[in-house]
Coordinates of C-alpha atoms and ligand atoms in Angstrom, one line a residue:
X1 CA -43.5 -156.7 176.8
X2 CA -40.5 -157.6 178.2
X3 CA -40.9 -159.5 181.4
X4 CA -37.3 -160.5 183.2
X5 CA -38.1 -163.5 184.9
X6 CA -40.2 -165.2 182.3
X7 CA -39.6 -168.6 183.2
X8 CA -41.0 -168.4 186.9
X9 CA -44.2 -169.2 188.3
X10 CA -45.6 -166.0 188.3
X11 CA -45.2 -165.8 184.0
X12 CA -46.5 -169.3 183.8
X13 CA -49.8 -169.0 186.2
X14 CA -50.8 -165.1 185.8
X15 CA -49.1 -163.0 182.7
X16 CA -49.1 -165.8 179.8
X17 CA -52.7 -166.5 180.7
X18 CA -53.5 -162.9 181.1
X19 CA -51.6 -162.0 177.4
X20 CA -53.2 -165.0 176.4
X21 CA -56.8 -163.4 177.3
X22 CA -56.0 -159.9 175.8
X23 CA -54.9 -161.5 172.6
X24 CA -58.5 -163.5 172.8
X25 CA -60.6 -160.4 173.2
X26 CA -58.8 -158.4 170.6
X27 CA -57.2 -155.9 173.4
X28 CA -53.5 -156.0 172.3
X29 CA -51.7 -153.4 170.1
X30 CA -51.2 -154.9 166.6
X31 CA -47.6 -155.0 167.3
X32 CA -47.3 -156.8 170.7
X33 CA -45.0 -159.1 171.2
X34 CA -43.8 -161.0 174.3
X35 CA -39.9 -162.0 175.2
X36 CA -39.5 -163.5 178.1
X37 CA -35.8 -163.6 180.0
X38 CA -34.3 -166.6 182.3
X39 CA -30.8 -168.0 182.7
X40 CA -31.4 -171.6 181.3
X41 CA -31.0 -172.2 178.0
X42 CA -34.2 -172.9 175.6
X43 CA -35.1 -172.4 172.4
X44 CA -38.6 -170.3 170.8
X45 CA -40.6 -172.9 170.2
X46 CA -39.6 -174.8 173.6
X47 CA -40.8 -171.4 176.0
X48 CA -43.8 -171.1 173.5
X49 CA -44.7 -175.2 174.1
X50 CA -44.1 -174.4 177.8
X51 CA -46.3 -171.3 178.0
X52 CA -48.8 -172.7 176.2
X53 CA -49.5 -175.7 178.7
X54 CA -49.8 -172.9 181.0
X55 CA -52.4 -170.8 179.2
X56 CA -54.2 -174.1 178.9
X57 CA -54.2 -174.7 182.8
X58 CA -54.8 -171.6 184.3
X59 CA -56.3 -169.0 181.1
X60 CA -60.0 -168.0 182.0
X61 CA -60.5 -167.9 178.2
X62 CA -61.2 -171.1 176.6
X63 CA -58.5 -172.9 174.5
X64 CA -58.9 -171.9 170.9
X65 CA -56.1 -173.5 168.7
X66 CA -56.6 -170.3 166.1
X67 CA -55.7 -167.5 168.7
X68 CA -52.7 -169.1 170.1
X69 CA -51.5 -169.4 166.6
X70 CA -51.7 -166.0 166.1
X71 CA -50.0 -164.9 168.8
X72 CA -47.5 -167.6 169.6
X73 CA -44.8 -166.4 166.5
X74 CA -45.1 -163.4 168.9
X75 CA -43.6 -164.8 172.0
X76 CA -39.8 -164.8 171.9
X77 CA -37.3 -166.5 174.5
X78 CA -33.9 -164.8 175.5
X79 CA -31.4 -166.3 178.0
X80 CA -29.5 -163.7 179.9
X81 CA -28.3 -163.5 183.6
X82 CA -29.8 -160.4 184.5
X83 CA -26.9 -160.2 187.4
X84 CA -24.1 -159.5 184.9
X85 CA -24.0 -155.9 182.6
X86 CA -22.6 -157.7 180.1
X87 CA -26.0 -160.1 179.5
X88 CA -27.8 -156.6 178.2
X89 CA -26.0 -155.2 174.7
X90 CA -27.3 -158.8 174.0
X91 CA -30.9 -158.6 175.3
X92 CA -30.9 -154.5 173.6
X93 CA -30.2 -155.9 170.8
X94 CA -33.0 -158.8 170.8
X95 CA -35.7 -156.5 171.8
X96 CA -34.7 -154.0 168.6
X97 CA -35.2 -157.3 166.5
X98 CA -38.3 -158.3 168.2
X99 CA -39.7 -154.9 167.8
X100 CA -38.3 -154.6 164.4
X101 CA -40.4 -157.7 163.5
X102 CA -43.6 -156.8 164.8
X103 CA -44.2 -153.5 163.5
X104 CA -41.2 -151.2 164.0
X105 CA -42.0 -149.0 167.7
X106 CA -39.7 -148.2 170.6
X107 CA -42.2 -148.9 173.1
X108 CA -41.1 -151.3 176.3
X109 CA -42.6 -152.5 178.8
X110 CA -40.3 -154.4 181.4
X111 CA -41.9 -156.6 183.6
X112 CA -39.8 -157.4 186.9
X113 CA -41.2 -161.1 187.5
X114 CA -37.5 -161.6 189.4
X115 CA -36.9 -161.9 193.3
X116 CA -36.5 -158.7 195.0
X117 CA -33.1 -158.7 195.1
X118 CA -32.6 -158.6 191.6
X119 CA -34.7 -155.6 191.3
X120 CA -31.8 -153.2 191.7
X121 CA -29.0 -154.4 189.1
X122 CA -32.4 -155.4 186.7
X123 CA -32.8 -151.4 186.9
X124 CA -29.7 -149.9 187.0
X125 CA -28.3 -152.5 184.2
X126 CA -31.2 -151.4 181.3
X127 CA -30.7 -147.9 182.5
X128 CA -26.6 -147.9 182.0
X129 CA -27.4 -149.7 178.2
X130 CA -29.8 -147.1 177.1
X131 CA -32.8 -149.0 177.1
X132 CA -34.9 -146.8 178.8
X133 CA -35.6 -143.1 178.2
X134 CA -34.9 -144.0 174.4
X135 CA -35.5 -141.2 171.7
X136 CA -38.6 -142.6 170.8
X137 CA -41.3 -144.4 171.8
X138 CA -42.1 -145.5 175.6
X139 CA -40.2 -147.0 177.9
X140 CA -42.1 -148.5 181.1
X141 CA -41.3 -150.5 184.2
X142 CA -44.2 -152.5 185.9
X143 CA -42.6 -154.2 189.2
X144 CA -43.9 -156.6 191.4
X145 CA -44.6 -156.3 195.2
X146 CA -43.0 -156.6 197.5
X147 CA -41.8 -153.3 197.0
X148 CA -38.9 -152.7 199.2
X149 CA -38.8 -154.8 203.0
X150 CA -39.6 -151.3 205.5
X151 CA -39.3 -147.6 205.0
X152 CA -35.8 -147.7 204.3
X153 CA -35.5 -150.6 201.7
X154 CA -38.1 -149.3 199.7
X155 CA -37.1 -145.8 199.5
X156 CA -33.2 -146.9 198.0
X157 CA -35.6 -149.0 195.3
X158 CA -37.2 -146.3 194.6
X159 CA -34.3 -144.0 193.9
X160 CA -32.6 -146.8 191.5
X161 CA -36.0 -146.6 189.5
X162 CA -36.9 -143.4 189.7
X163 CA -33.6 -142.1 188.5
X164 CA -34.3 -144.3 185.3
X165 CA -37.8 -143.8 184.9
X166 CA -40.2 -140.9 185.3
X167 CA -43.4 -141.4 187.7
X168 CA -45.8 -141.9 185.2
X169 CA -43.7 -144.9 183.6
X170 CA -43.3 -146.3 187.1
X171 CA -46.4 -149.3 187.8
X172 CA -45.9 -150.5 191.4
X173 CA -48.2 -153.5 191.4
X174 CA -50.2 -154.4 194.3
X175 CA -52.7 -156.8 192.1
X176 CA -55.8 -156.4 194.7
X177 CA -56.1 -153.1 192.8
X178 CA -57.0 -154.6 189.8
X179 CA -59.6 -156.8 191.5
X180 CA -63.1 -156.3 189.7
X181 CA -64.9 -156.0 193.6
X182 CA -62.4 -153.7 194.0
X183 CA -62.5 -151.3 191.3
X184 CA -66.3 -151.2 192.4
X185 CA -66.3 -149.9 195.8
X186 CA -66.1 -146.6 194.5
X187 CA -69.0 -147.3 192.0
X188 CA -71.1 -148.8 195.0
X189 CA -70.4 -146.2 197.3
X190 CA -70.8 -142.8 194.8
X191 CA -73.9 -144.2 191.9
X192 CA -76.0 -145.7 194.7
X193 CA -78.0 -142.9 197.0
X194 CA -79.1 -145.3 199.7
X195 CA -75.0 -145.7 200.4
X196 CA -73.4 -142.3 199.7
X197 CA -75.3 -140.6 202.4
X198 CA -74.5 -143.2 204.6
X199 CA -71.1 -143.4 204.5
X200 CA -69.3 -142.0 207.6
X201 CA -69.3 -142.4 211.1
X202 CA -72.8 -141.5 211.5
X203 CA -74.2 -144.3 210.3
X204 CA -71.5 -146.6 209.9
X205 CA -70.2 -148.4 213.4
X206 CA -67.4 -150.3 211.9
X207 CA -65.6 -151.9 208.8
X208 CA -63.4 -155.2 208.5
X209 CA -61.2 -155.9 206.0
X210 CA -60.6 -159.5 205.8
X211 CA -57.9 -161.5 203.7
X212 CA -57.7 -165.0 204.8
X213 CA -56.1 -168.2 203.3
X214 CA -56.6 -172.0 203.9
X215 CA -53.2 -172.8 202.2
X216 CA -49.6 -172.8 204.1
X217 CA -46.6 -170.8 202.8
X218 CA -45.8 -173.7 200.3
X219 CA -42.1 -173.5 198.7
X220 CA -42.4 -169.5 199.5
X221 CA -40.3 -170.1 202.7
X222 CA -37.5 -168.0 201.8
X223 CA -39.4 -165.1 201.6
X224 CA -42.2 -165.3 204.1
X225 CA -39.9 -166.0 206.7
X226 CA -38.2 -162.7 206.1
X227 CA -41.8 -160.7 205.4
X228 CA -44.4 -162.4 207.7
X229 CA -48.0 -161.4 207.1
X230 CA -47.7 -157.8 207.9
X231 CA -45.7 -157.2 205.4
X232 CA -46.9 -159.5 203.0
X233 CA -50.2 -158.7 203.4
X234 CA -51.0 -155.7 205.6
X235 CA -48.3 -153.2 204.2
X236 CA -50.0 -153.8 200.6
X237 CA -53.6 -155.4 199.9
X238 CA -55.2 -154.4 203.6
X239 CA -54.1 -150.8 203.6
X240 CA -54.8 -150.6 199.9
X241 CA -58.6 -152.3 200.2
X242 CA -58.6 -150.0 203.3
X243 CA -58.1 -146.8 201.4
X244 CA -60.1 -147.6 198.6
X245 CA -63.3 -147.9 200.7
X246 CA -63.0 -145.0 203.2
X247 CA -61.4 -142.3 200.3
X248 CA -62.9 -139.0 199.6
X249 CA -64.6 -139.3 196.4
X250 CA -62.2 -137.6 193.9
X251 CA -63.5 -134.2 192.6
X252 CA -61.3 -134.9 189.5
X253 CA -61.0 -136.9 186.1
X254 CA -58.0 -138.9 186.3
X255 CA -55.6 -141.1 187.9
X256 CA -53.8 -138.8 189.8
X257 CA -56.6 -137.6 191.6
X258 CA -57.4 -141.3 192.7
X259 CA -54.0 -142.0 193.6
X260 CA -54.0 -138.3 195.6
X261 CA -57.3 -139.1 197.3
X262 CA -56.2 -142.9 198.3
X263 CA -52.6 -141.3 199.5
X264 CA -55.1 -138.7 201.8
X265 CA -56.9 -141.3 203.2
X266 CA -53.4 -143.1 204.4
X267 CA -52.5 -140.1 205.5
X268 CA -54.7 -140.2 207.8
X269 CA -54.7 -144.2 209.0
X270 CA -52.8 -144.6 212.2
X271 CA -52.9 -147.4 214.6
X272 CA -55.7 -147.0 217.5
X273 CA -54.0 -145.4 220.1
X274 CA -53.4 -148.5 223.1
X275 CA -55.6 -148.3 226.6
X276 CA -54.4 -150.2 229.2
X277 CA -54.7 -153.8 229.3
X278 CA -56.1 -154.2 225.5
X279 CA -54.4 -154.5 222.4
X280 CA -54.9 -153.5 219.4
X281 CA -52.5 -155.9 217.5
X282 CA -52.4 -159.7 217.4
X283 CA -50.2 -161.5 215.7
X284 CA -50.1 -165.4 215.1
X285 CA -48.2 -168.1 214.2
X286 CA -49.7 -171.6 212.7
X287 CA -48.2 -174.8 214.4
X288 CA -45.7 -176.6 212.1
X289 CA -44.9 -173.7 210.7
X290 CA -41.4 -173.8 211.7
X291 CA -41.0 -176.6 210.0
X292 CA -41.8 -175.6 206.6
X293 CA -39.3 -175.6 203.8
X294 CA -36.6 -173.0 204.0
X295 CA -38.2 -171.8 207.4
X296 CA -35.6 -170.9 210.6
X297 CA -36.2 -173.6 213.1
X298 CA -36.6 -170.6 215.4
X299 CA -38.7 -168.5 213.8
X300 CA -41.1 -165.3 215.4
X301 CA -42.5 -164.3 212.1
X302 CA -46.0 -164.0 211.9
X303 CA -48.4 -165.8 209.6
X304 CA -51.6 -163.9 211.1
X305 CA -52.5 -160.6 212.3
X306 CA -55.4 -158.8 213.6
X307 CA -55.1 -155.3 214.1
X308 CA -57.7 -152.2 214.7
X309 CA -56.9 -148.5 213.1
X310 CA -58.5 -145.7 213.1
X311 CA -58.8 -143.3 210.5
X312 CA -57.9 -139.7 211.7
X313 CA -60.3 -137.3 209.8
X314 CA -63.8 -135.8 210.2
X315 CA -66.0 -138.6 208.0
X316 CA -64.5 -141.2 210.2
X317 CA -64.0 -140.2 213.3
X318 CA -64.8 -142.8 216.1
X319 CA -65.1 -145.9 213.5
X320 CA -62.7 -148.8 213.8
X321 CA -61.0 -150.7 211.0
X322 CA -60.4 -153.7 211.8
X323 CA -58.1 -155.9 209.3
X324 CA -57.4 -159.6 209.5
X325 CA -55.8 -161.6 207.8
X326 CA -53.5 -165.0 208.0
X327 CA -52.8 -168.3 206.4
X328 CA -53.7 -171.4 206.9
X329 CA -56.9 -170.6 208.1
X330 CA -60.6 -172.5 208.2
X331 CA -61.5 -170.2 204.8
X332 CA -59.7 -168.1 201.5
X333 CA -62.2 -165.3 201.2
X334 CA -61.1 -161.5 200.9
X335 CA -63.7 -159.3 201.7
X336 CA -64.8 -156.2 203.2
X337 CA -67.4 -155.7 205.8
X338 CA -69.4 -152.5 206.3
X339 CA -71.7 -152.5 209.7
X340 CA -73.6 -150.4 210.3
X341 CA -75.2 -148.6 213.2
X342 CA -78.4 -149.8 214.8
X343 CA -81.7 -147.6 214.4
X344 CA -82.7 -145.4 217.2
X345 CA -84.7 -147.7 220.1
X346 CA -87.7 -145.8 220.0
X347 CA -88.3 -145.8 216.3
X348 CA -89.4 -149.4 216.5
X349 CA -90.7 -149.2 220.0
X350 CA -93.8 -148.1 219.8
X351 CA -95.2 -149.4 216.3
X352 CA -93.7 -152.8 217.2
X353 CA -93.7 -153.1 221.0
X354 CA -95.6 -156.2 220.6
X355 CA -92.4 -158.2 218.4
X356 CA -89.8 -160.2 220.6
X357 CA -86.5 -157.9 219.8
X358 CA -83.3 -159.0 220.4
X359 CA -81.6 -155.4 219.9
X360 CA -78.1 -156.4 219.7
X361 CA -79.1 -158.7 216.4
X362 CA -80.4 -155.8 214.6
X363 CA -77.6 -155.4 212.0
X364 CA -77.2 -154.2 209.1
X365 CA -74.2 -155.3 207.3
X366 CA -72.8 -154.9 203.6
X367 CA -70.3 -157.4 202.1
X368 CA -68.2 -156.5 199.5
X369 CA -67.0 -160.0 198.2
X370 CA -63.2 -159.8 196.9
X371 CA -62.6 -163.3 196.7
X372 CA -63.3 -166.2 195.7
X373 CA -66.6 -165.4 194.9
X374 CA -67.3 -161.6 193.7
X375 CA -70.3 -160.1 194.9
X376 CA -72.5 -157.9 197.2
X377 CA -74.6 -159.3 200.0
X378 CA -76.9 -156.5 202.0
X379 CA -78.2 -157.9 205.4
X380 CA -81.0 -156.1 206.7
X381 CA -84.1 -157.0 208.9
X382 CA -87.7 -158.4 208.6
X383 CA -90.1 -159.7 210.8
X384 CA -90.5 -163.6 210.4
X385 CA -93.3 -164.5 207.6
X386 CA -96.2 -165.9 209.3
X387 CA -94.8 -164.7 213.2
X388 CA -96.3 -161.8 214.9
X389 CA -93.4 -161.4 217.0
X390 CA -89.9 -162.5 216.0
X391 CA -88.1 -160.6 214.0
X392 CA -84.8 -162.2 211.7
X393 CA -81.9 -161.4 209.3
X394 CA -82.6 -161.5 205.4
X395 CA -80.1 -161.2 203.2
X396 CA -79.8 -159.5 199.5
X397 CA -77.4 -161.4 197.5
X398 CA -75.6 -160.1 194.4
X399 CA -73.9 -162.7 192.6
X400 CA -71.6 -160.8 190.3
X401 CA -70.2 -163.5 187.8
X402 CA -74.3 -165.1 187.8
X403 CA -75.9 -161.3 187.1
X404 CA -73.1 -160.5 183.9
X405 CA -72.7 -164.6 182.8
X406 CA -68.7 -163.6 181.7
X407 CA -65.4 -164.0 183.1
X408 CA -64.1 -161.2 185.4
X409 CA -60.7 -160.1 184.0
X410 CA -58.2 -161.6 186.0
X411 CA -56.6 -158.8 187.6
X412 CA -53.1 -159.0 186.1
X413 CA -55.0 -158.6 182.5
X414 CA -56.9 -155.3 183.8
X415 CA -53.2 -154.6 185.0
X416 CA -51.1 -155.5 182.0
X417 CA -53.1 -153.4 179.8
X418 CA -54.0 -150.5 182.0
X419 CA -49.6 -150.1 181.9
X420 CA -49.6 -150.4 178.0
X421 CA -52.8 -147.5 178.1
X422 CA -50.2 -146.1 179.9
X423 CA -53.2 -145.1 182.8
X424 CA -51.4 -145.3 186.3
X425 CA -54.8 -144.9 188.6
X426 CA -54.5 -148.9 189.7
X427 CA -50.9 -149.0 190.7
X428 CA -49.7 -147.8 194.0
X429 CA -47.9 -144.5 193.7
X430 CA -44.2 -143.7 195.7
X431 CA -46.0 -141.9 198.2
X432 CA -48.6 -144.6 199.0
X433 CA -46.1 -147.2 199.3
X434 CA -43.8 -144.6 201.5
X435 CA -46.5 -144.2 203.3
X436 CA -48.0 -148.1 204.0
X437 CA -44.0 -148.8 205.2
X438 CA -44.1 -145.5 207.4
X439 CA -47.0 -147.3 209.2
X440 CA -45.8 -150.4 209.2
X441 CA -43.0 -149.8 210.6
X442 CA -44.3 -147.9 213.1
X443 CA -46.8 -150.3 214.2
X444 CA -43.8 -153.2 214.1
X445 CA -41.9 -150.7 216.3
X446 CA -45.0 -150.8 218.9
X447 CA -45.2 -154.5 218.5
X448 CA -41.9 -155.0 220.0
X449 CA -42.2 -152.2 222.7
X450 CA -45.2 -154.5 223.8
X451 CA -43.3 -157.6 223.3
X452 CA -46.3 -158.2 221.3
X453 CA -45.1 -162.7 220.5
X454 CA -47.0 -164.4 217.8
X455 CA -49.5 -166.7 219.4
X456 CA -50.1 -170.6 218.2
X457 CA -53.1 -171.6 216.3
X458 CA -54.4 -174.8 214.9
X459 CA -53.7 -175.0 210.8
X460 CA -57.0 -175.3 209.6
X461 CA -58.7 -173.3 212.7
X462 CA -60.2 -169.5 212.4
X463 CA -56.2 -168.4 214.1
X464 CA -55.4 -167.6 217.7
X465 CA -58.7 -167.0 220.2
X466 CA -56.8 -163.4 221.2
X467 CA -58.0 -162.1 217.8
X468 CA -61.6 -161.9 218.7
X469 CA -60.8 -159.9 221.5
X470 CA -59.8 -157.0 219.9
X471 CA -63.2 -156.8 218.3
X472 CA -65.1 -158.4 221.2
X473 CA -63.8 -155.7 223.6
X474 CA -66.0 -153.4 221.1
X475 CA -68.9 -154.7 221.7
X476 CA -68.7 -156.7 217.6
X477 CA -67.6 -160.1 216.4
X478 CA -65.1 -160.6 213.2
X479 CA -67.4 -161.3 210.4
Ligands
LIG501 N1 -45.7 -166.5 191.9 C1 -46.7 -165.7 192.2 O1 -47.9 -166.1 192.2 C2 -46.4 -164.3 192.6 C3 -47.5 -163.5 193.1 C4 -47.3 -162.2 193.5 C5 -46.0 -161.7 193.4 N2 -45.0 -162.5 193.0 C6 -43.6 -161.9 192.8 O2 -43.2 -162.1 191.5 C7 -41.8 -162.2 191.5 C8 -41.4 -163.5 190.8 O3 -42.0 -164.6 191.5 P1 -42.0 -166.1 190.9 O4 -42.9 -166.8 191.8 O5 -42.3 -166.1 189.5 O6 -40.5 -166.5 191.1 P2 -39.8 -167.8 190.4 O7 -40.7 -168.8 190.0 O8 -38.6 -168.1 191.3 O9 -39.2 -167.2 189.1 C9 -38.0 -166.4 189.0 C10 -37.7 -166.1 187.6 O10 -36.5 -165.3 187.6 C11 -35.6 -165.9 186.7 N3 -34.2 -165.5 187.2 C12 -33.8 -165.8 188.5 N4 -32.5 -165.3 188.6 C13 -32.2 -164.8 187.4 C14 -31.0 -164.2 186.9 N5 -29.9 -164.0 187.6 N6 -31.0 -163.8 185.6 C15 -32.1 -164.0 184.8 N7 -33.3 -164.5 185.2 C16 -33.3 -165.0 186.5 C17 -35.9 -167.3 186.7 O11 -35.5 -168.0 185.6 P3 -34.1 -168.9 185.5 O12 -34.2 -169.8 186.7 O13 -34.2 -169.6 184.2 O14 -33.0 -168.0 185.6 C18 -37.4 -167.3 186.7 O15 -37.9 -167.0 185.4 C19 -41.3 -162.2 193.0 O16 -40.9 -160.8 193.2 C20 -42.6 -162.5 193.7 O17 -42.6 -162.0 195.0 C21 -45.2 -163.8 192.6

């Protein structure tokens, strides 16, 4: 594993502690090893020192003194400036030695832990030395989002890899899709026969899909300013959590048919078609937060939206999405929200005309929880113990980390090894990410036709007041 950009943040706080964690359940190939790549100059033993406080601080595993031993003559440092073609006969030749060392194959996986613009000459530099497409073994890419900044940006990256590598060596990461809760909705929806049945517009009145943060940008100025939580957020984790709840089950084994079935389903998202004198987009902007670090002073980028789309097909005809998500807000919590639709009046009317009955608090929601916490909550209804006449919520609560007493994978191990299995179904396909920028573009398009400004909120606060309307207008309330 080969990851460009080993020195940064993301090597230090997610793919050190996630190697760390394969090595400790015995899940790496026997001859792994690890080089990382950065400009600055270091030895072995000073990136292994360095990694290893980080596998100490953020590994879900615990410490073991044996395991690191093992794997730390493993880990490898080379400094390079990925910019210049004349860094890689160097790092070819390091890679040969590394693999020579550890058991002989061709196989590589590059990691692109760089900034975006780096991307591009990272690609066409290992391509021009040979280094990928080699005689033998594998040669893989596994590239971090954001992939590409609209329609247009993405598609040029994707003809610099794709001219290098084939599709199925090509692992777009969007890293929600290696969320346990995730991978489960499908599970949920297609082993359980109280939920299959159910779900479709017949029974189901709406579904929120809700990302939010309590934390600013941070030192991530430079980028957010330019991305803005529609593309941050929206283009990749939303529409991907989106897909994976409301996609056909596939009637195939495989990864393609998952990736086929989530592309179908974004096929068929569009934004819900404006009425007069409502929106269906609002975007926010938390005070101060022109004044972050490496922010312009006169910033319109968003750091919330709110938006409702529909899904253009027969199962979900009629059903708003409605997707949130924002920093700084009152909560971090990624979840999905499933409502459904209220029983017929009469069903309860006769049996239990003499209860009290608020009707509009008759709900029956499912929570899907992402993040933090990881779990399943069912809210359904009961009449009050020891009340002949009141009837109130209950809740079933499925704690998932309580039931199974172990550590969820972190979702860049599931991710890390799912590309050295070589299995593709949790990474994002060309066509789904063509498709994400295709809508958001579109919608950003319909947001400036509208003059659609980011409103203020408090840090801190649940975001701007105008949110709720576009759920309140419906008749529901952002869970
Ligand atoms: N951090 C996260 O939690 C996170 C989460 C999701 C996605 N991402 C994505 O992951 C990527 C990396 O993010 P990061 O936060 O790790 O960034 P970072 O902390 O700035 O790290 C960048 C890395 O690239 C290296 N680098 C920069 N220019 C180079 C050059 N010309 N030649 C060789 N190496 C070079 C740096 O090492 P030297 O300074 O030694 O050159 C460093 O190792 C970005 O695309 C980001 O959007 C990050």
């Amino acid at each position: 594993m080969v990851v460009l950009g080993g020195t940064g943040d993301l090597a230090h706080r997610k793919l050190a502690p996630a190697v760390y964690n394969l090595h400790h359940l015995g899940s790496l190939p026997q001859d792994f090893a690890f080089v990382g790549v950065g400009r600055k100059q270091k030895s072995d033993d000073q990136f292994r020192n360095e990694l290893a406080e980080s596998v100490n601080k953020y590994s879900s595993s615990s410490w073991d003194d044996q395991k690191w031993a093992d794997l730390s003559p493993r880990i490898y440092y080379h400094q390079g400036d990925i910019r210049y073609a004349d860094s890689y006969p160097d790092l070819k030749e390091r890679i040969e030695e590394c693999n020579r060392a550890n058991g002989g194959s061709n196989n590589v996986l590059y990691y692109l832990a760089l900034t975006p613009n780096l991307f591009t000459p990272a690609v066409e530099n290992l391509n021009k030395h040979g280094m990928v497409q080699m005689e033998s073994g594998w040669q893989r890419i596994m590239i971090e989002k954001p992939f590409g900044f609209d329609l247009q940006s993405a598609r040029e990256l994707n003809d610099v890899i794709s001219s290098a590598f084939s599709e199925d060596s090509i692992f777009r990461i969007d890293h929600y899709l290696g969320k346990e809760m995730l991978q489960n909705i499908l599970v949920l929806r297609l082993a359980n026969s109280v939920f299959e049945p159910l779900w479709n517009e017949r029974f189901i009145s709406h579904v929120q899909i809700i990302a939010s943060e309590n934390e600013g940008i941070g030192d991530r100025g430079r980028y957010y300013d330019r991305f803005g939580a529609m593309r941050d957020m929206v283009q990749s984790h939303l529409l991907q959590m989106l897909a994976l709840t409301a996609m056909e089950p596939p009637q195939e084994a495989g990864p393609e048919a998952v990736r086929a079935e989530r592309l179908k389903l974004l096929n068929a998202v569009q934004l819900w078609p404006e009425e007069e004198e409502r929106s269906n987009l609002v975007l926010g902007q938390y005070k101060g937060y022109k004044k972050e670090k490496d922010v312009d002073a006169h910033t319109g980028t968003e750091t919330f939206a709110a938006l409702k789309l529909a899904v253009n097909n027969q199962r979900w005809q009629g059903v708003p999405f409605y997707l949130r998500t924002g920093k700084n807000l009152d909560e971090k919590i990624a979840k999905i929200v499933i409502q459904f639709k209220k029983p017929p009046f009469f069903y309860y009317g006769n049996p239990l005309k003499d209860l009290e009955l608020d009707y509009d608090s008759l709900l029956n929601i499912l929570t899907l929880k992402v993040q933090p916490q990881e779990g399943v909550v069912f809210q359904f209804n009961i009449k009050k113990p020891a009340s002949t006449s009141e009837i109130v919520p209950a809740k079933m609560d499925f704690c998932q980390p309580c039931a199974f007493l172990i550590n969820t994978p972190e979702a860049y191990e599931r991710l890390i090894a799912d590309a050295i299995a070589g299995d593709t179904d949790r990474f994002s396909s060309w066509n789904e990410v063509e498709r994400a920028w295709t809508l958001i573009d579109y919608i950003y398009e319909q947001s400036k036709k509208s003059a659609h400004k980011p409103h203020l909120y408090e840090p801190g606060s649940r975001g701007p007041a105008e949110a709720d309307k576009i759920t309140e207008e419906d008749g529901y309330r952002w869970w």
